[in-house]
Coordinates of C-alpha atoms in Angstrom, one line a residue:
X1 CA 110.0 71.0 109.9
X2 CA 113.3 71.0 112.2
X3 CA 113.7 69.0 115.1
X4 CA 111.4 70.6 118.3
X5 CA 109.4 73.0 115.7
X6 CA 105.5 72.0 116.1
X7 CA 103.1 73.5 113.8
X8 CA 101.0 76.1 115.9
X9 CA 97.3 75.1 116.0
X10 CA 95.1 78.0 114.1
X11 CA 93.9 78.8 117.6
X12 CA 97.1 79.4 119.0
X13 CA 98.0 81.4 115.8
X14 CA 94.9 83.4 115.9
X15 CA 95.0 84.4 119.4
X16 CA 99.3 85.5 119.0
X17 CA 97.8 88.0 116.1
X18 CA 95.0 89.2 118.0
X19 CA 96.9 89.7 121.1
X20 CA 99.4 91.7 119.3
X21 CA 96.4 94.1 117.7
X22 CA 96.8 92.3 114.5
X23 CA 93.7 91.6 111.7
X24 CA 94.0 87.2 111.5
X25 CA 94.4 86.7 107.5
X26 CA 95.2 83.8 105.4
X27 CA 98.5 85.1 104.6
X28 CA 99.7 86.5 108.1
X29 CA 98.7 83.5 109.5
X30 CA 100.6 81.2 107.1
X31 CA 103.3 83.3 107.8
X32 CA 103.5 83.2 111.7
X33 CA 102.6 79.0 111.0
X34 CA 105.4 79.0 108.6
X35 CA 107.8 81.2 111.3
X36 CA 107.4 78.4 114.2
X37 CA 108.1 75.4 112.0
X38 CA 111.3 77.2 110.7
X39 CA 113.2 79.8 112.5
X40 CA 115.5 81.5 110.7
X41 CA 114.3 81.6 107.7
X42 CA 114.5 84.1 104.9
X43 CA 111.9 85.7 102.8
X44 CA 111.8 83.3 100.0
X45 CA 112.3 80.4 102.1
X46 CA 108.9 81.6 104.1
X47 CA 107.2 82.7 100.8
X48 CA 107.8 78.5 99.1
X49 CA 106.2 77.6 102.5
X50 CA 103.2 79.8 102.2
X51 CA 102.4 78.9 98.9
X52 CA 101.5 75.9 99.6
X53 CA 99.1 76.6 101.7
X54 CA 98.0 80.3 100.2
X55 CA 98.9 79.7 96.5
X56 CA 99.4 83.1 94.3
X57 CA 101.0 85.1 97.6
X58 CA 103.7 87.3 96.3
X59 CA 106.8 87.5 97.6
X60 CA 106.0 91.3 98.5
X61 CA 102.8 90.2 100.5
X62 CA 105.4 87.9 102.1
X63 CA 107.8 90.7 103.2
X64 CA 104.8 93.0 104.3
X65 CA 103.1 90.0 106.8
X66 CA 106.7 90.2 108.2
X67 CA 107.4 93.9 108.7
X68 CA 103.5 93.8 110.5
X69 CA 104.7 91.0 112.4
X70 CA 107.8 92.3 113.3
X71 CA 106.1 95.7 113.9
X72 CA 103.9 93.7 116.3
X73 CA 107.1 92.2 118.3
X74 CA 105.7 88.7 117.2
X75 CA 109.0 88.1 115.2
X76 CA 112.4 89.2 115.5
X77 CA 114.8 90.1 112.7
X78 CA 117.9 88.6 112.8
X79 CA 121.0 90.6 110.7
X80 CA 124.4 88.0 110.8
X81 CA 127.3 89.2 109.5
X82 CA 128.1 87.9 106.0
X83 CA 124.5 87.3 104.9
X84 CA 122.8 89.7 103.4
X85 CA 119.4 88.7 103.8
X86 CA 117.6 89.2 106.7
X87 CA 116.8 85.9 109.2
X88 CA 113.2 86.0 110.5
X89 CA 111.8 84.0 113.7
X90 CA 108.7 84.0 116.2
X91 CA 109.6 86.2 118.8
X92 CA 108.9 84.9 122.8
X93 CA 110.0 87.8 125.2
X94 CA 110.5 85.0 127.6
X95 CA 113.0 83.3 125.3
X96 CA 116.4 85.3 125.5
X97 CA 118.9 83.2 123.5
X98 CA 122.0 83.8 121.2
X99 CA 122.6 82.5 117.6
X100 CA 125.6 79.9 116.8
X101 CA 126.4 80.3 113.0
X102 CA 128.2 78.7 110.5
X103 CA 130.8 80.5 108.2
X104 CA 130.8 77.8 105.9
X105 CA 126.8 77.2 104.9
X106 CA 125.2 79.6 106.8
X107 CA 123.6 77.5 108.7
X108 CA 122.6 78.8 112.2
X109 CA 121.2 77.4 115.4
X110 CA 119.9 78.9 118.7
X111 CA 122.0 78.6 121.6
X112 CA 121.0 79.6 125.1
X113 CA 121.9 82.7 127.0
X114 CA 124.0 81.8 129.9
X115 CA 122.4 84.2 132.2
X116 CA 119.1 83.5 131.3
X117 CA 117.2 86.7 130.9
X118 CA 117.8 89.9 129.0
X119 CA 120.0 92.0 129.1
X120 CA 122.3 88.8 129.5
X121 CA 125.7 91.5 129.6
X122 CA 126.2 94.6 130.8
X123 CA 127.8 97.0 128.9
X124 CA 130.7 99.3 130.8
X125 CA 129.3 102.4 130.2
X126 CA 125.6 102.6 129.2
X127 CA 125.8 106.4 128.3
X128 CA 122.5 107.0 129.6
X129 CA 120.4 104.1 127.8
X130 CA 118.7 101.5 129.9
X131 CA 120.2 98.6 128.0
X132 CA 117.5 95.9 126.5
X133 CA 119.0 92.8 125.5
X134 CA 122.5 91.8 123.8
X135 CA 122.6 90.1 121.0
X136 CA 125.6 87.6 120.6
X137 CA 126.4 85.7 117.4
X138 CA 129.2 83.0 117.4
X139 CA 130.6 82.2 114.4
X140 CA 131.7 79.2 113.8
X141 CA 131.8 75.5 111.1
X142 CA 130.0 73.0 111.7
X143 CA 131.0 69.6 111.9
X144 CA 129.5 68.6 108.4
X145 CA 131.4 71.9 106.6
X146 CA 134.5 70.5 109.4
X147 CA 134.6 66.6 107.7
X148 CA 134.2 68.6 103.6
X149 CA 136.8 70.4 104.3
X150 CA 139.4 67.6 105.7
X151 CA 137.4 65.0 104.0

């Protein structure tokens, strides 16, 4: 579990699922809980984590649950440059953040938006569309990779 990433209570998980109009199942609850403790996780990592609490769960089932949670706006899908796997994190509409990605090891960290509320960037021309959000990925080299490169 990452720093600051606390597993939600069963009641909180059930309330989130029901609040999104989803039936509470062991698979959905396990995937939601795994995402609370492992943001920016690909499906294979979620599958390995969820198997501890739901033995025998198929990777395809985890894909289906992630899709259900994404459709219900409980989860956000993140597609980053140079990463062929989608990453997932819990979607908190009040949390407007961007991502910092190491181009060497792929580590991903959250970066708070400078403005605070979405959208934090405004295009020079919206072409008649209502902008809902702006997604920014800062590409960088993390300190561990930098040390290994020069060490």
